[in-house]
Short mmCIF file of N, CA and C in Angstrom, two decimals:
data_model
loop_
_atom_site.label_atom_id
_atom_site.label_comp_id
_atom_site.label_asym_id
_atom_site.label_seq_id
_atom_site.Cartn_x
_atom_site.Cartn_y
_atom_site.Cartn_z
N UNK A 1 5.50 -4.98 15.77
CA UNK A 1 6.01 -4.40 14.56
C UNK A 1 5.11 -3.25 14.14
N UNK A 2 5.69 -2.12 13.81
CA UNK A 2 4.93 -0.93 13.44
C UNK A 2 4.38 -1.08 12.02
N UNK A 3 3.11 -0.79 11.87
CA UNK A 3 2.49 -0.94 10.55
C UNK A 3 1.54 0.21 10.26
N UNK A 4 1.83 1.40 10.77
CA UNK A 4 1.00 2.55 10.46
C UNK A 4 1.70 3.38 9.39
N UNK A 5 0.92 3.96 8.51
CA UNK A 5 1.46 4.76 7.41
C UNK A 5 0.92 6.18 7.54
N UNK A 6 1.81 7.15 7.53
CA UNK A 6 1.41 8.55 7.54
C UNK A 6 1.59 9.11 6.14
N UNK A 7 0.55 9.74 5.62
CA UNK A 7 0.58 10.28 4.27
C UNK A 7 0.29 11.78 4.28
N UNK A 8 1.01 12.51 3.44
CA UNK A 8 0.64 13.89 3.18
C UNK A 8 -0.40 13.86 2.06
N UNK A 9 -1.07 14.95 1.81
CA UNK A 9 -2.17 14.99 0.85
C UNK A 9 -1.72 14.53 -0.55
N UNK A 10 -0.57 14.98 -1.00
CA UNK A 10 -0.09 14.59 -2.34
C UNK A 10 0.14 13.09 -2.44
N UNK A 11 0.67 12.48 -1.37
CA UNK A 11 0.88 11.03 -1.37
C UNK A 11 -0.45 10.29 -1.39
N UNK A 12 -1.40 10.80 -0.65
CA UNK A 12 -2.72 10.18 -0.62
C UNK A 12 -3.38 10.20 -2.00
N UNK A 13 -3.27 11.33 -2.67
CA UNK A 13 -3.85 11.45 -4.01
C UNK A 13 -3.14 10.51 -4.98
N UNK A 14 -1.82 10.44 -4.90
CA UNK A 14 -1.06 9.54 -5.76
C UNK A 14 -1.47 8.10 -5.54
N UNK A 15 -1.59 7.68 -4.28
CA UNK A 15 -1.99 6.30 -3.98
C UNK A 15 -3.41 6.02 -4.44
N UNK A 16 -4.31 6.99 -4.31
CA UNK A 16 -5.68 6.80 -4.78
C UNK A 16 -5.70 6.59 -6.29
N UNK A 17 -4.93 7.38 -7.01
CA UNK A 17 -4.86 7.22 -8.46
C UNK A 17 -4.25 5.87 -8.84
N UNK A 18 -3.21 5.48 -8.12
CA UNK A 18 -2.58 4.18 -8.39
C UNK A 18 -3.54 3.03 -8.10
N UNK A 19 -4.31 3.14 -7.02
CA UNK A 19 -5.23 2.08 -6.63
C UNK A 19 -6.32 1.88 -7.69
N UNK A 20 -6.63 2.91 -8.43
CA UNK A 20 -7.68 2.82 -9.43
C UNK A 20 -7.12 2.53 -10.83
N UNK A 21 -6.04 3.20 -11.18
CA UNK A 21 -5.62 3.23 -12.58
C UNK A 21 -4.34 2.50 -12.94
N UNK A 22 -3.60 2.00 -11.97
CA UNK A 22 -2.32 1.41 -12.33
C UNK A 22 -2.50 0.17 -13.19
N UNK A 23 -1.55 -0.05 -14.06
CA UNK A 23 -1.59 -1.15 -15.03
C UNK A 23 -1.56 -2.53 -14.37
N UNK A 24 -0.84 -2.67 -13.28
CA UNK A 24 -0.64 -3.96 -12.65
C UNK A 24 -1.52 -4.13 -11.41
N UNK A 25 -2.18 -5.28 -11.34
CA UNK A 25 -3.10 -5.56 -10.25
C UNK A 25 -2.42 -5.53 -8.88
N UNK A 26 -1.21 -6.11 -8.79
CA UNK A 26 -0.55 -6.15 -7.49
C UNK A 26 -0.15 -4.75 -7.01
N UNK A 27 0.16 -3.85 -7.92
CA UNK A 27 0.47 -2.47 -7.52
C UNK A 27 -0.81 -1.77 -7.06
N UNK A 28 -1.92 -2.02 -7.73
CA UNK A 28 -3.20 -1.46 -7.28
C UNK A 28 -3.54 -1.97 -5.89
N UNK A 29 -3.28 -3.25 -5.64
CA UNK A 29 -3.55 -3.86 -4.33
C UNK A 29 -2.66 -3.23 -3.25
N UNK A 30 -1.40 -3.03 -3.54
CA UNK A 30 -0.49 -2.42 -2.56
C UNK A 30 -0.93 -1.00 -2.22
N UNK A 31 -1.29 -0.23 -3.25
CA UNK A 31 -1.74 1.15 -3.01
C UNK A 31 -3.00 1.16 -2.15
N UNK A 32 -3.92 0.26 -2.44
CA UNK A 32 -5.15 0.18 -1.65
C UNK A 32 -4.83 -0.18 -0.20
N UNK A 33 -3.93 -1.13 -0.01
CA UNK A 33 -3.53 -1.53 1.34
C UNK A 33 -2.92 -0.39 2.12
N UNK A 34 -2.07 0.38 1.47
CA UNK A 34 -1.45 1.51 2.16
C UNK A 34 -2.48 2.58 2.52
N UNK A 35 -3.43 2.81 1.64
CA UNK A 35 -4.49 3.77 1.96
C UNK A 35 -5.30 3.29 3.16
N UNK A 36 -5.56 1.99 3.22
CA UNK A 36 -6.30 1.44 4.35
C UNK A 36 -5.51 1.61 5.65
N UNK A 37 -4.21 1.35 5.60
CA UNK A 37 -3.37 1.52 6.80
C UNK A 37 -3.34 2.99 7.22
N UNK A 38 -3.28 3.88 6.25
CA UNK A 38 -3.21 5.31 6.56
C UNK A 38 -4.48 5.80 7.24
N UNK A 39 -5.62 5.20 6.90
CA UNK A 39 -6.86 5.64 7.54
C UNK A 39 -7.08 4.96 8.89
N UNK A 40 -6.17 4.07 9.27
CA UNK A 40 -6.22 3.51 10.61
C UNK A 40 -6.65 2.06 10.70
N UNK A 41 -6.86 1.41 9.57
CA UNK A 41 -7.23 -0.01 9.60
C UNK A 41 -6.07 -0.85 10.13
N UNK A 42 -6.39 -1.89 10.84
CA UNK A 42 -5.38 -2.82 11.37
C UNK A 42 -4.86 -3.69 10.24
N UNK A 43 -3.61 -4.14 10.33
CA UNK A 43 -3.03 -5.01 9.30
C UNK A 43 -3.88 -6.26 9.03
N UNK A 44 -4.47 -6.83 10.07
CA UNK A 44 -5.30 -8.03 9.90
C UNK A 44 -6.52 -7.74 9.03
N UNK A 45 -7.11 -6.57 9.21
CA UNK A 45 -8.27 -6.17 8.40
C UNK A 45 -7.85 -5.99 6.94
N UNK A 46 -6.69 -5.37 6.75
CA UNK A 46 -6.18 -5.13 5.39
C UNK A 46 -5.90 -6.45 4.69
N UNK A 47 -5.22 -7.36 5.36
CA UNK A 47 -4.87 -8.63 4.71
C UNK A 47 -6.12 -9.45 4.39
N UNK A 48 -7.11 -9.42 5.24
CA UNK A 48 -8.35 -10.16 4.96
C UNK A 48 -9.12 -9.52 3.80
N UNK A 49 -9.15 -8.20 3.76
CA UNK A 49 -9.89 -7.50 2.71
C UNK A 49 -9.25 -7.69 1.34
N UNK A 50 -7.92 -7.76 1.31
CA UNK A 50 -7.22 -7.82 0.04
C UNK A 50 -6.76 -9.23 -0.35
N UNK A 51 -6.93 -10.18 0.54
CA UNK A 51 -6.57 -11.55 0.23
C UNK A 51 -5.08 -11.81 0.16
N UNK A 52 -4.34 -11.17 1.07
CA UNK A 52 -2.89 -11.36 1.13
C UNK A 52 -2.50 -11.76 2.55
N UNK A 53 -1.25 -12.15 2.73
CA UNK A 53 -0.79 -12.51 4.06
C UNK A 53 -0.54 -11.24 4.88
N UNK A 54 -0.56 -11.41 6.21
CA UNK A 54 -0.27 -10.25 7.06
C UNK A 54 1.17 -9.79 6.88
N UNK A 55 2.07 -10.71 6.57
CA UNK A 55 3.47 -10.32 6.34
C UNK A 55 3.59 -9.41 5.12
N UNK A 56 2.79 -9.66 4.10
CA UNK A 56 2.81 -8.80 2.92
C UNK A 56 2.43 -7.37 3.29
N UNK A 57 1.44 -7.22 4.13
CA UNK A 57 1.00 -5.88 4.54
C UNK A 57 2.12 -5.17 5.30
N UNK A 58 2.78 -5.87 6.20
CA UNK A 58 3.91 -5.28 6.92
C UNK A 58 5.04 -4.91 5.96
N UNK A 59 5.28 -5.75 4.97
CA UNK A 59 6.32 -5.47 3.98
C UNK A 59 5.99 -4.22 3.17
N UNK A 60 4.71 -4.05 2.80
CA UNK A 60 4.31 -2.85 2.05
C UNK A 60 4.55 -1.59 2.87
N UNK A 61 4.16 -1.63 4.14
CA UNK A 61 4.34 -0.46 5.01
C UNK A 61 5.82 -0.13 5.18
N UNK A 62 6.63 -1.16 5.36
CA UNK A 62 8.07 -0.94 5.51
C UNK A 62 8.67 -0.38 4.22
N UNK A 63 8.31 -0.94 3.09
CA UNK A 63 8.81 -0.46 1.80
C UNK A 63 8.40 0.98 1.56
N UNK A 64 7.17 1.33 1.93
CA UNK A 64 6.70 2.70 1.76
C UNK A 64 7.53 3.67 2.58
N UNK A 65 7.81 3.32 3.84
CA UNK A 65 8.60 4.20 4.70
C UNK A 65 10.02 4.36 4.16
N UNK A 66 10.57 3.32 3.56
CA UNK A 66 11.94 3.37 3.04
C UNK A 66 12.02 4.08 1.69
N UNK A 67 11.14 3.74 0.75
CA UNK A 67 11.31 4.22 -0.61
C UNK A 67 10.13 4.87 -1.28
N UNK A 68 9.02 5.05 -0.58
CA UNK A 68 7.86 5.72 -1.16
C UNK A 68 7.28 4.98 -2.36
N UNK A 69 6.84 5.72 -3.35
CA UNK A 69 6.15 5.15 -4.50
C UNK A 69 7.03 4.16 -5.25
N UNK A 70 8.31 4.48 -5.41
CA UNK A 70 9.20 3.58 -6.15
C UNK A 70 9.29 2.21 -5.50
N UNK A 71 9.35 2.16 -4.20
CA UNK A 71 9.42 0.88 -3.49
C UNK A 71 8.10 0.14 -3.60
N UNK A 72 7.01 0.85 -3.66
CA UNK A 72 5.69 0.24 -3.76
C UNK A 72 5.51 -0.50 -5.08
N UNK A 73 6.12 -0.03 -6.13
CA UNK A 73 5.93 -0.61 -7.44
C UNK A 73 6.67 -1.93 -7.63
N UNK A 74 7.58 -2.25 -6.76
CA UNK A 74 8.25 -3.55 -6.80
C UNK A 74 8.95 -3.83 -8.09
N UNK A 75 8.68 -4.98 -8.67
CA UNK A 75 9.36 -5.41 -9.89
C UNK A 75 8.85 -4.75 -11.15
N UNK A 76 7.86 -3.87 -11.05
CA UNK A 76 7.28 -3.28 -12.25
C UNK A 76 7.82 -1.88 -12.54
N UNK A 77 8.87 -1.47 -11.87
CA UNK A 77 9.35 -0.09 -12.08
C UNK A 77 10.40 0.01 -13.17
N UNK A 78 10.69 -1.08 -13.82
CA UNK A 78 11.55 -1.10 -15.01
C UNK A 78 12.86 -0.46 -14.79
#
């Protein structure tokens, strides 16, 4: 299963800001995970570092490819 994320500079900056400043912890965690995948970390490393399942990491990468930032925010996008 493919789990690499390619980011343009604007997306990287957005994810960095979300990882630091977003209101919800799980959104900060997702943004951090995607940044880690974008820099080349393996899904196993990401899941261990963030304390989530490997399936969650694959789901984040898939959601990002499908819907970008809106998909990343999950249930908190009102």
